[in-house]
Amino acid sequence: IGIDPGYAICGWSVVEKGFKLCDYGAIETPAGMPIDERLFVIYTQLNDIIARHKPDAAAIERLFFAKNTTTALDVSKAVGVILLAWRIHALPYREYTPVQVKQALTGFGRADKAQMQFMVQKLYRLKELPSPDDAADALAVATCYLLERG
């Protein structure tokens, strides 16, 4: 399972070796909802996804925020509940920086979002670009894990 963490939109994907896409999507919480309720929604829906797909490992994009510390703190809280869910399900996990994910998928650590989405679309033989962007990013993170593990 791959995760692009967020508290408003948390992208997720489940893949298998051989670039087989099982499922993907986004856990969304409405603006204005208190952060504790948002975290509960993320935790509950992620547990449902794990129970449905039974992944054997997990990968998450490592946070990088240069400007907005409030957003960084709330996304960090979301990462905490994600890691808790994985721990409860005994899922080993890896963290990847955005540069590592871009390098693994495109061979270029500064690839733009369009290049990343194109590679994900081609690797998984999708007719359309994965949507929303957060789910596409989660798919890229999961793919990075697959490529690292061989």
N, CA, C and O atoms as a DFTB+ gen file, in Angstrom:
600 C
 N C O
     1  1       0.854      -1.177       0.000
     2  2       0.000       0.000       0.000
     3  2       0.894       1.232       0.000
     4  3       1.870       1.300       0.747
     5  1       0.563       2.184      -0.823
     6  2       1.299       3.433      -0.882
     7  2       0.405       4.574      -0.421
     8  3      -0.797       4.584      -0.686
     9  1       1.004       5.532       0.271
    10  2       0.246       6.660       0.813
    11  2       0.932       7.976       0.472
    12  3       2.145       8.124       0.629
    13  1       0.130       8.930       0.003
    14  2       0.539      10.324      -0.103
    15  2      -0.204      11.027       1.033
    16  3      -1.399      11.296       0.909
    17  1       0.485      11.331       2.142
    18  2      -0.217      11.786       3.339
    19  2      -0.791      13.193       3.208
    20  3      -0.236      14.060       2.533
    21  1      -1.908      13.381       3.872
    22  2      -2.553      14.673       3.968
    23  2      -3.723      14.548       4.917
    24  3      -4.181      13.441       5.200
    25  1      -4.208      15.664       5.406
    26  2      -5.379      15.591       6.289
    27  2      -6.651      16.035       5.571
    28  3      -7.750      15.684       6.001
    29  1      -6.523      16.795       4.491
    30  2      -7.689      17.156       3.679
    31  2      -7.917      16.079       2.625
    32  3      -9.042      15.625       2.419
    33  1      -6.840      15.679       1.963
    34  2      -6.872      14.595       0.973
    35  2      -5.658      13.712       1.222
    36  3      -4.515      14.168       1.184
    37  1      -5.932      12.458       1.473
    38  2      -4.867      11.474       1.710
    39  2      -4.972      10.435       0.596
    40  3      -5.898       9.624       0.578
    41  1      -4.011      10.467      -0.337
    42  2      -4.027       9.523      -1.442
    43  2      -3.557       8.148      -1.007
    44  3      -2.693       8.029      -0.138
    45  1      -4.125       7.107      -1.607
    46  2      -3.708       5.741      -1.299
    47  2      -3.760       4.884      -2.562
    48  3      -4.497       5.171      -3.505
    49  1      -2.958       3.832      -2.548
    50  2      -2.971       2.877      -3.656
    51  2      -2.530       1.521      -3.143
    52  3      -1.770       1.419      -2.179
    53  1      -3.013       0.494      -3.795
    54  2      -2.594      -0.873      -3.493
    55  2      -2.138      -1.493      -4.808
    56  3      -2.887      -1.538      -5.783
    57  1      -0.899      -1.970      -4.816
    58  2      -0.314      -2.565      -6.017
    59  2       0.315      -3.911      -5.668
    60  3       0.548      -4.233      -4.502
    61  1       0.580      -4.684      -6.722
    62  2       1.277      -5.957      -6.568
    63  2       2.462      -5.990      -7.511
    64  3       2.554      -5.190      -8.443
    65  1       3.364      -6.919      -7.261
    66  2       4.515      -7.086      -8.149
    67  2       4.047      -7.239      -9.584
    68  3       2.940      -7.710      -9.845
    69  1       4.902      -6.835     -10.507
    70  2       4.549      -6.904     -11.919
    71  2       3.704      -5.722     -12.354
    72  3       3.072      -5.751     -13.409
    73  1       3.697      -4.689     -11.539
    74  2       2.924      -3.463     -11.820
    75  2       1.447      -3.770     -12.037
    76  3       0.837      -3.330     -13.013
    77  1       0.888      -4.537     -11.101
    78  2      -0.533      -4.827     -11.124
    79  2      -1.225      -3.885     -10.145
    80  3      -0.940      -3.899      -8.948
    81  1      -2.129      -3.075     -10.662
    82  2      -2.882      -2.133      -9.843
    83  2      -4.107      -2.839      -9.278
    84  3      -4.954      -3.329     -10.025
    85  1      -4.189      -2.885      -7.962
    86  2      -5.351      -3.499      -7.309
    87  2      -6.463      -2.478      -7.098
    88  3      -7.625      -2.740      -7.406
    89  1      -6.092      -1.301      -6.564
    90  2      -7.080      -0.277      -6.269
    91  2      -6.356       1.007      -5.878
    92  3      -5.190       0.973      -5.486
    93  1      -7.038       2.115      -5.983
    94  2      -6.479       3.384      -5.527
    95  2      -7.607       4.372      -5.297
    96  3      -8.730       4.184      -5.766
    97  1      -7.284       5.426      -4.566
    98  2      -8.290       6.443      -4.298
    99  2      -7.750       7.489      -3.343
   100  3      -6.539       7.639      -3.176
   101  1      -8.658       8.201      -2.727
   102  2      -8.282       9.249      -1.784
   103  2      -9.273       9.265      -0.627
   104  3     -10.480       9.119      -0.817
   105  1      -8.745       9.442       0.552
   106  2      -9.559       9.661       1.735
   107  2      -9.670      11.179       1.879
   108  3      -8.662      11.868       2.041
   109  1     -10.892      11.691       1.821
   110  2     -11.082      13.138       1.868
   111  2     -11.860      13.537       3.111
   112  3     -12.810      12.868       3.518
   113  1     -11.430      14.647       3.702
   114  2     -12.136      15.203       4.848
   115  2     -12.484      16.653       4.526
   116  3     -11.674      17.370       3.938
   117  1     -13.679      17.086       4.907
   118  2     -14.109      18.440       4.539
   119  2     -13.393      19.535       5.322
   120  3     -13.059      19.372       6.496
   121  1     -13.168      20.654       4.640
   122  2     -12.603      21.832       5.298
   123  2     -13.540      22.243       6.423
   124  3     -14.761      22.142       6.297
   125  1     -12.969      22.698       7.500
   126  2     -13.771      23.131       8.636
   127  2     -14.044      22.036       9.644
   128  3     -14.447      22.322      10.771
   129  1     -13.832      20.772       9.258
   130  2     -13.998      19.671      10.206
   131  2     -12.844      19.741      11.216
   132  3     -11.697      19.940      10.815
   133  1     -13.120      19.584      12.499
   134  2     -12.025      19.609      13.487
   135  2     -10.970      18.543      13.173
   136  3     -11.285      17.465      12.669
   137  1      -9.726      18.867      13.481
   138  2      -8.607      17.980      13.123
   139  2      -8.757      16.590      13.743
   140  3      -8.407      15.600      13.101
   141  1      -9.269      16.490      14.972
   142  2      -9.425      15.169      15.573
   143  2     -10.431      14.315      14.804
   144  3     -10.248      13.104      14.679
   145  1     -11.485      14.935      14.293
   146  2     -12.453      14.194      13.484
   147  2     -11.843      13.794      12.142
   148  3     -12.085      12.692      11.649
   149  1     -11.052      14.692      11.553
   150  2     -10.382      14.369      10.287
   151  2      -9.448      13.176      10.475
   152  3      -9.418      12.273       9.639
   153  1      -8.695      13.169      11.555
   154  2      -7.769      12.075      11.821
   155  2      -8.516      10.766      12.027
   156  3      -8.060       9.709      11.592
   157  1      -9.657      10.839      12.686
   158  2     -10.460       9.641      12.892
   159  2     -10.971       9.079      11.564
   160  3     -10.963       7.865      11.360
   161  1     -11.410       9.951      10.668
   162  2     -11.869       9.521       9.344
   163  2     -10.727       8.831       8.589
   164  3     -10.914       7.763       8.007
   165  1      -9.547       9.453       8.607
   166  2      -8.385       8.866       7.922
   167  2      -8.063       7.497       8.497
   168  3      -7.882       6.530       7.757
   169  1      -7.991       7.421       9.819
   170  2      -7.655       6.167      10.489
   171  2      -8.683       5.079      10.179
   172  3      -8.315       3.952       9.847
   173  1      -9.959       5.410      10.287
   174  2     -11.024       4.432      10.068
   175  2     -11.038       3.938       8.623
   176  3     -11.115       2.735       8.373
   177  1     -10.962       4.876       7.668
   178  2     -10.996       4.462       6.261
   179  2      -9.744       3.688       5.875
   180  3      -9.823       2.733       5.101
   181  1      -8.584       4.088       6.405
   182  2      -7.357       3.342       6.111
   183  2      -7.440       1.919       6.659
   184  3      -7.005       0.975       5.999
   185  1      -7.990       1.762       7.849
   186  2      -8.174       0.415       8.396
   187  2      -9.081      -0.412       7.501
   188  3      -8.826      -1.599       7.295
   189  1     -10.131       0.190       6.965
   190  2     -11.024      -0.526       6.051
   191  2     -10.285      -0.953       4.778
   192  3     -10.472      -2.068       4.292
   193  1      -9.454      -0.070       4.249
   194  2      -8.678      -0.375       3.033
   195  2      -7.711      -1.527       3.309
   196  3      -7.579      -2.444       2.498
   197  1      -7.042      -1.472       4.449
   198  2      -6.098      -2.538       4.815
   199  2      -6.837      -3.862       4.986
   200  3      -6.368      -4.895       4.506
   201  1      -7.981      -3.847       5.660
   202  2      -8.759      -5.075       5.861
   203  2      -9.238      -5.647       4.532
   204  3      -9.272      -6.866       4.360
   205  1      -9.608      -4.782       3.594
   206  2     -10.126      -5.225       2.293
   207  2      -9.025      -5.806       1.402
   208  3      -9.241      -6.812       0.727
   209  1      -7.853      -5.178       1.398
   210  2      -6.805      -5.568       0.448
   211  2      -5.686      -6.401       1.053
   212  3      -4.950      -7.061       0.320
   213  1      -5.544      -6.385       2.355
   214  2      -4.536      -7.173       3.066
   215  2      -3.118      -7.023       2.490
   216  3      -2.491      -8.018       2.124
   217  1      -2.615      -5.788       2.409
   218  2      -1.244      -5.601       1.901
   219  2      -0.222      -6.213       2.854
   220  3      -0.495      -6.392       4.041
   221  1       0.957      -6.530       2.321
   222  2       2.000      -7.099       3.184
   223  2       3.108      -6.105       3.515
   224  3       4.025      -6.425       4.272
   225  1       3.028      -4.901       2.951
   226  2       4.003      -3.853       3.250
   227  2       3.390      -2.509       2.868
   228  3       2.369      -2.439       2.184
   229  1       4.047      -1.442       3.331
   230  2       3.521      -0.101       3.108
   231  2       4.648       0.865       2.777
   232  3       5.805       0.648       3.134
   233  1       4.279       1.934       2.088
   234  2       5.234       2.993       1.754
   235  2       4.514       4.328       1.858
   236  3       3.327       4.436       1.551
   237  1       5.248       5.338       2.296
   238  2       4.669       6.664       2.481
   239  2       5.658       7.716       2.010
   240  3       6.872       7.543       2.122
   241  1       5.119       8.812       1.480
   242  2       5.992       9.909       1.086
   243  2       6.381      10.694       2.335
   244  3       5.531      11.059       3.146
   245  1       7.664      10.944       2.472
   246  2       8.183      11.715       3.602
   247  2       7.791      13.177       3.424
   248  3       7.866      13.727       2.325
   249  1       7.380      13.782       4.503
   250  2       6.929      15.178       4.465
   251  2       8.060      16.131       4.167
   252  3       9.190      15.959       4.625
   253  1       7.724      17.151       3.379
   254  2       8.649      18.256       3.146
   255  2       7.833      19.527       3.033
   256  3       7.081      19.709       2.076
   257  1       7.982      20.399       4.003
   258  2       7.288      21.685       3.992
   259  2       8.303      22.772       4.263
   260  3       8.988      22.746       5.285
   261  1       8.404      23.709       3.375
   262  2       9.353      24.800       3.540
   263  2       8.712      26.046       4.141
   264  3       9.402      26.857       4.758
   265  1       7.397      26.210       3.968
   266  2       6.779      27.477       4.336
   267  2       5.729      27.373       5.427
   268  3       5.875      28.011       6.470
   269  1       4.688      26.603       5.229
   270  2       3.532      26.637       6.109
   271  2       3.661      25.628       7.250
   272  3       3.378      24.444       7.068
   273  1       4.089      26.097       8.431
   274  2       4.295      25.182       9.561
   275  2       2.982      24.648      10.118
   276  3       2.946      23.527      10.625
   277  1       1.904      25.420      10.036
   278  2       0.607      24.928      10.518
   279  2       0.167      23.728       9.695
   280  3      -0.254      22.715      10.253
   281  1       0.257      23.831       8.390
   282  2      -0.083      22.702       7.524
   283  2       0.825      21.520       7.820
   284  3       0.353      20.386       7.899
   285  1       2.108      21.763       7.984
   286  2       3.062      20.689       8.268
   287  2       2.701      19.953       9.551
   288  3       2.781      18.726       9.608
   289  1       2.307      20.689      10.571
   290  2       1.942      20.052      11.837
   291  2       0.702      19.178      11.680
   292  3       0.666      18.064      12.203
   293  1      -0.306      19.657      10.975
   294  2      -1.519      18.862      10.799
   295  2      -1.280      17.653       9.902
   296  3      -1.842      16.587      10.154
   297  1      -0.470      17.790       8.871
   298  2      -0.142      16.632       8.032
   299  2       0.675      15.629       8.856
   300  3       0.509      14.420       8.695
   301  1       1.539      16.116       9.721
   302  2       2.307      15.225      10.599
   303  2       1.385      14.417      11.507
   304  3       1.647      13.248      11.788
   305  1       0.317      15.042      11.957
   306  2      -0.667      14.315      12.768
   307  2      -1.308      13.200      11.946
   308  3      -1.522      12.097      12.449
   309  1      -1.614      13.490      10.686
   310  2      -2.181      12.468       9.805
   311  2      -1.192      11.324       9.608
   312  3      -1.582      10.156       9.615
   313  1       0.074      11.652       9.433
   314  2       1.104      10.613       9.300
   315  2       1.116       9.738      10.553
   316  3       1.268       8.520      10.465
   317  1       0.957      10.359      11.701
   318  2       0.927       9.593      12.955
   319  2      -0.179       8.555      12.979
   320  3       0.066       7.420      13.386
   321  1      -1.386       8.904      12.558
   322  2      -2.475       7.917      12.578
   323  2      -2.277       6.861      11.486
   324  3      -2.689       5.712      11.648
   325  1      -1.654       7.247      10.388
   326  2      -1.340       6.271       9.336
   327  2      -0.339       5.241       9.862
   328  3      -0.525       4.037       9.686
   329  1       0.716       5.723      10.503
   330  2       1.717       4.805      11.063
   331  2       1.116       3.928      12.153
   332  3       1.475       2.756      12.272
   333  1       0.207       4.481      12.947
   334  2      -0.476       3.690      13.968
   335  2      -1.281       2.566      13.329
   336  3      -1.221       1.423      13.784
   337  1      -2.026       2.878      12.286
   338  2      -2.810       1.840      11.595
   339  2      -1.892       0.751      11.061
   340  3      -2.190      -0.437      11.185
   341  1      -0.783       1.153      10.472
   342  2       0.154       0.161       9.946
   343  2       0.738      -0.692      11.055
   344  3       0.913      -1.898      10.881
   345  1       1.041      -0.086      12.190
   346  2       1.612      -0.827      13.327
   347  2       0.607      -1.838      13.850
   348  3       0.961      -2.981      14.139
   349  1      -0.643      -1.421      13.972
   350  2      -1.692      -2.329      14.459
   351  2      -1.840      -3.531      13.528
   352  3      -2.119      -4.639      13.985
   353  1      -1.655      -3.317      12.236
   354  2      -1.765      -4.401      11.252
   355  2      -0.421      -5.071      10.973
   356  3      -0.314      -5.903      10.072
   357  1       0.600      -4.712      11.743
   358  2       1.943      -5.300      11.621
   359  2       2.516      -5.168      10.211
   360  3       3.150      -6.093       9.703
   361  1       2.286      -4.003       9.579
   362  2       2.819      -3.764       8.242
   363  2       4.185      -3.089       8.336
   364  3       4.298      -2.001       8.901
   365  1       5.219      -3.722       7.791
   366  2       6.496      -3.008       7.690
   367  2       6.347      -1.886       6.673
   368  3       5.560      -1.998       5.733
   369  1       7.097      -0.808       6.856
   370  2       6.938       0.311       5.935
   371  2       8.271       0.965       5.627
   372  3       9.261       0.795       6.339
   373  1       8.257       1.723       4.528
   374  2       9.392       2.537       4.103
   375  2       8.892       3.943       3.828
   376  3       7.748       4.140       3.420
   377  1       9.761       4.917       4.055
   378  2       9.469       6.306       3.725
   379  2      10.368       6.725       2.576
   380  3      11.540       6.353       2.527
   381  1       9.818       7.498       1.653
   382  2      10.585       7.986       0.514
   383  2      10.377       9.492       0.372
   384  3       9.265       9.998       0.526
   385  1      11.455      10.188       0.080
   386  2      11.346      11.620      -0.192
   387  2      10.758      11.792      -1.587
   388  3      10.813      10.870      -2.401
   389  1      10.198      12.963      -1.868
   390  2       9.701      13.203      -3.228
   391  2      10.790      13.005      -4.291
   392  3      10.507      12.497      -5.376
   393  1      12.018      13.398      -3.990
   394  2      13.119      13.227      -4.945
   395  2      13.382      11.744      -5.197
   396  3      13.621      11.351      -6.339
   397  1      13.343      10.916      -4.158
   398  2      13.552       9.471      -4.335
   399  2      12.467       8.865      -5.225
   400  3      12.761       8.036      -6.086
   401  1      11.222       9.272      -5.021
   402  2      10.120       8.741      -5.817
   403  2      10.294       9.150      -7.275
   404  3      10.161       8.320      -8.174
   405  1      10.589      10.417      -7.512
   406  2      10.775      10.911      -8.885
   407  2      11.947      10.217      -9.565
   408  3      11.862       9.849     -10.736
   409  1      13.026      10.040      -8.840
   410  2      14.214       9.374      -9.384
   411  2      13.885       7.926      -9.756
   412  3      14.279       7.453     -10.822
   413  1      13.175       7.238      -8.893
   414  2      12.849       5.830      -9.143
   415  2      11.945       5.661     -10.369
   416  3      12.128       4.729     -11.152
   417  1      10.977       6.555     -10.532
   418  2      10.006       6.392     -11.616
   419  2      10.454       6.979     -12.941
   420  3      10.122       6.439     -13.997
   421  1      11.203       8.076     -12.907
   422  2      11.547       8.753     -14.158
   423  2      13.045       8.794     -14.443
   424  3      13.463       9.097     -15.561
   425  1      13.848       8.487     -13.427
   426  2      15.295       8.610     -13.589
   427  2      15.778      10.035     -13.383
   428  3      16.961      10.323     -13.564
   429  1      14.868      10.929     -13.006
   430  2      15.198      12.341     -12.816
   431  2      14.523      12.838     -11.538
   432  3      13.296      12.888     -11.453
   433  1      15.336      13.204     -10.548
   434  2      14.831      13.601      -9.242
   435  2      14.051      14.894      -9.198
   436  3      13.436      15.211      -8.180
   437  1      14.065      15.652     -10.292
   438  2      13.307      16.901     -10.344
   439  2      12.180      16.839     -11.378
   440  3      11.742      17.868     -11.894
   441  1      11.720      15.634     -11.668
   442  2      10.622      15.468     -12.624
   443  2       9.391      16.216     -12.125
   444  3       9.177      16.343     -10.919
   445  1       8.587      16.709     -13.059
   446  2       7.373      17.413     -12.647
   447  2       6.214      16.424     -12.505
   448  3       6.329      15.249     -12.853
   449  1       5.103      16.931     -11.987
   450  2       3.941      16.093     -11.720
   451  2       3.429      15.407     -12.988
   452  3       3.025      14.245     -12.939
   453  1       3.443      16.101     -14.103
   454  2       2.962      15.515     -15.358
   455  2       3.823      14.312     -15.767
   456  3       3.289      13.304     -16.232
   457  1       5.144      14.408     -15.600
   458  2       6.023      13.296     -15.934
   459  2       5.756      12.101     -15.026
   460  3       5.755      10.955     -15.476
   461  1       5.531      12.376     -13.750
   462  2       5.256      11.302     -12.799
   463  2       3.943      10.599     -13.151
   464  3       3.877       9.370     -13.178
   465  1       2.910      11.383     -13.417
   466  2       1.620      10.797     -13.754
   467  2       1.692       9.992     -15.050
   468  3       1.065       8.939     -15.166
   469  1       2.457      10.488     -16.021
   470  2       2.636       9.772     -17.284
   471  2       3.279       8.406     -17.029
   472  3       2.828       7.396     -17.569
   473  1       4.325       8.375     -16.213
   474  2       5.010       7.110     -15.928
   475  2       4.093       6.133     -15.203
   476  3       4.073       4.946     -15.526
   477  1       3.337       6.623     -14.227
   478  2       2.399       5.762     -13.505
   479  2       1.347       5.213     -14.471
   480  3       1.016       4.028     -14.424
   481  1       0.830       6.066     -15.338
   482  2      -0.174       5.636     -16.314
   483  2       0.384       4.536     -17.214
   484  3      -0.296       3.545     -17.481
   485  1       1.615       4.706     -17.679
   486  2       2.214       3.722     -18.592
   487  2       2.554       2.418     -17.869
   488  3       2.283       1.335     -18.388
   489  1       3.145       2.513     -16.673
   490  2       3.538       1.306     -15.933
   491  2       2.339       0.413     -15.620
   492  3       2.431      -0.813     -15.674
   493  1       1.225       1.042     -15.295
   494  2       0.036       0.273     -14.912
   495  2      -0.968       0.121     -16.051
   496  3      -2.067      -0.401     -15.858
   497  1      -0.579       0.582     -17.240
   498  2      -1.412       0.447     -18.446
   499  2      -2.819       1.006     -18.238
   500  3      -3.816       0.364     -18.569
   501  1      -2.873       2.206     -17.688
   502  2      -4.152       2.866     -17.428
   503  2      -4.593       3.648     -18.659
   504  3      -3.765       4.246     -19.346
   505  1      -5.877       3.646     -18.936
   506  2      -6.398       4.394     -20.080
   507  2      -6.344       5.896     -19.829
   508  3      -6.170       6.680     -20.762
   509  1      -6.494       6.294     -18.569
   510  2      -6.478       7.705     -18.201
   511  2      -5.464       7.936     -17.092
   512  3      -5.020       6.996     -16.433
   513  1      -5.107       9.187     -16.897
   514  2      -4.241       9.529     -15.780
   515  2      -4.977       9.233     -14.483
   516  3      -6.171       9.508     -14.372
   517  1      -4.273       8.672     -13.496
   518  2      -4.942       8.425     -12.212
   519  2      -5.359       9.748     -11.575
   520  3      -4.650      10.750     -11.667
   521  1      -6.521       9.731     -10.931
   522  2      -7.058      10.941     -10.334
   523  2      -7.703      10.599      -9.001
   524  3      -8.262       9.510      -8.877
   525  1      -7.659      11.454      -8.013
   526  2      -7.032      12.777      -7.998
   527  2      -5.508      12.676      -7.941
   528  3      -4.947      11.584      -7.845
   529  1      -4.855      13.830      -8.004
   530  2      -3.387      13.872      -7.978
   531  2      -2.809      13.146      -6.775
   532  3      -1.754      12.519      -6.873
   533  1      -3.494      13.228      -5.645
   534  2      -2.998      12.591      -4.420
   535  2      -2.967      11.071      -4.570
   536  3      -2.053      10.419      -4.065
   537  1      -3.945      10.509      -5.250
   538  2      -3.958       9.069      -5.502
   539  2      -2.841       8.697      -6.476
   540  3      -2.191       7.664      -6.311
   541  1      -2.616       9.535      -7.491
   542  2      -1.510       9.301      -8.425
   543  2      -0.174       9.341      -7.691
   544  3       0.715       8.538      -7.972
   545  1      -0.033      10.271      -6.753
   546  2       1.195      10.355      -5.963
   547  2       1.364       9.117      -5.092
   548  3       2.474       8.608      -4.941
   549  1       0.270       8.633      -4.520
   550  2       0.333       7.418      -3.708
   551  2       0.741       6.221      -4.563
   552  3       1.485       5.349      -4.113
   553  1       0.256       6.189      -5.782
   554  2       0.624       5.129      -6.720
   555  2       2.117       5.200      -7.045
   556  3       2.779       4.169      -7.164
   557  1       2.640       6.404      -7.187
   558  2       4.067       6.583      -7.436
   559  2       4.894       6.113      -6.235
   560  3       5.947       5.498      -6.410
   561  1       4.425       6.398      -5.029
   562  2       5.138       5.974      -3.812
   563  2       5.148       4.446      -3.717
   564  3       6.185       3.848      -3.432
   565  1       4.009       3.824      -3.953
   566  2       3.943       2.358      -3.918
   567  2       4.852       1.751      -4.979
   568  3       5.494       0.728      -4.742
   569  1       4.905       2.378      -6.142
   570  2       5.754       1.899      -7.231
   571  2       7.227       2.025      -6.862
   572  3       8.026       1.147      -7.187
   573  1       7.585       3.096      -6.195
   574  2       8.955       3.266      -5.720
   575  2       9.343       2.089      -4.823
   576  3      10.444       1.548      -4.932
   577  1       8.432       1.705      -3.945
   578  2       8.678       0.554      -3.067
   579  2       8.879      -0.724      -3.895
   580  3       9.807      -1.494      -3.646
   581  1       7.999      -0.938      -4.880
   582  2       8.134      -2.130      -5.726
   583  2       9.488      -2.161      -6.439
   584  3      10.154      -3.194      -6.493
   585  1       9.874      -1.022      -6.977
   586  2      11.144      -0.945      -7.707
   587  2      12.337      -1.177      -6.798
   588  3      13.321      -1.795      -7.204
   589  1      12.254      -0.685      -5.568
   590  2      13.349      -0.889      -4.613
   591  2      13.453      -2.343      -4.194
   592  3      14.553      -2.865      -4.017
   593  1      12.320      -2.995      -4.035
   594  2      12.299      -4.389      -3.563
   595  2      12.578      -5.403      -4.671
   596  3      12.934      -6.552      -4.410
   597  1      12.405      -4.944      -5.921
   598  2      12.703      -5.828      -7.057
   599  2      11.705      -6.824      -7.375
   600  3      11.884      -7.600      -8.314
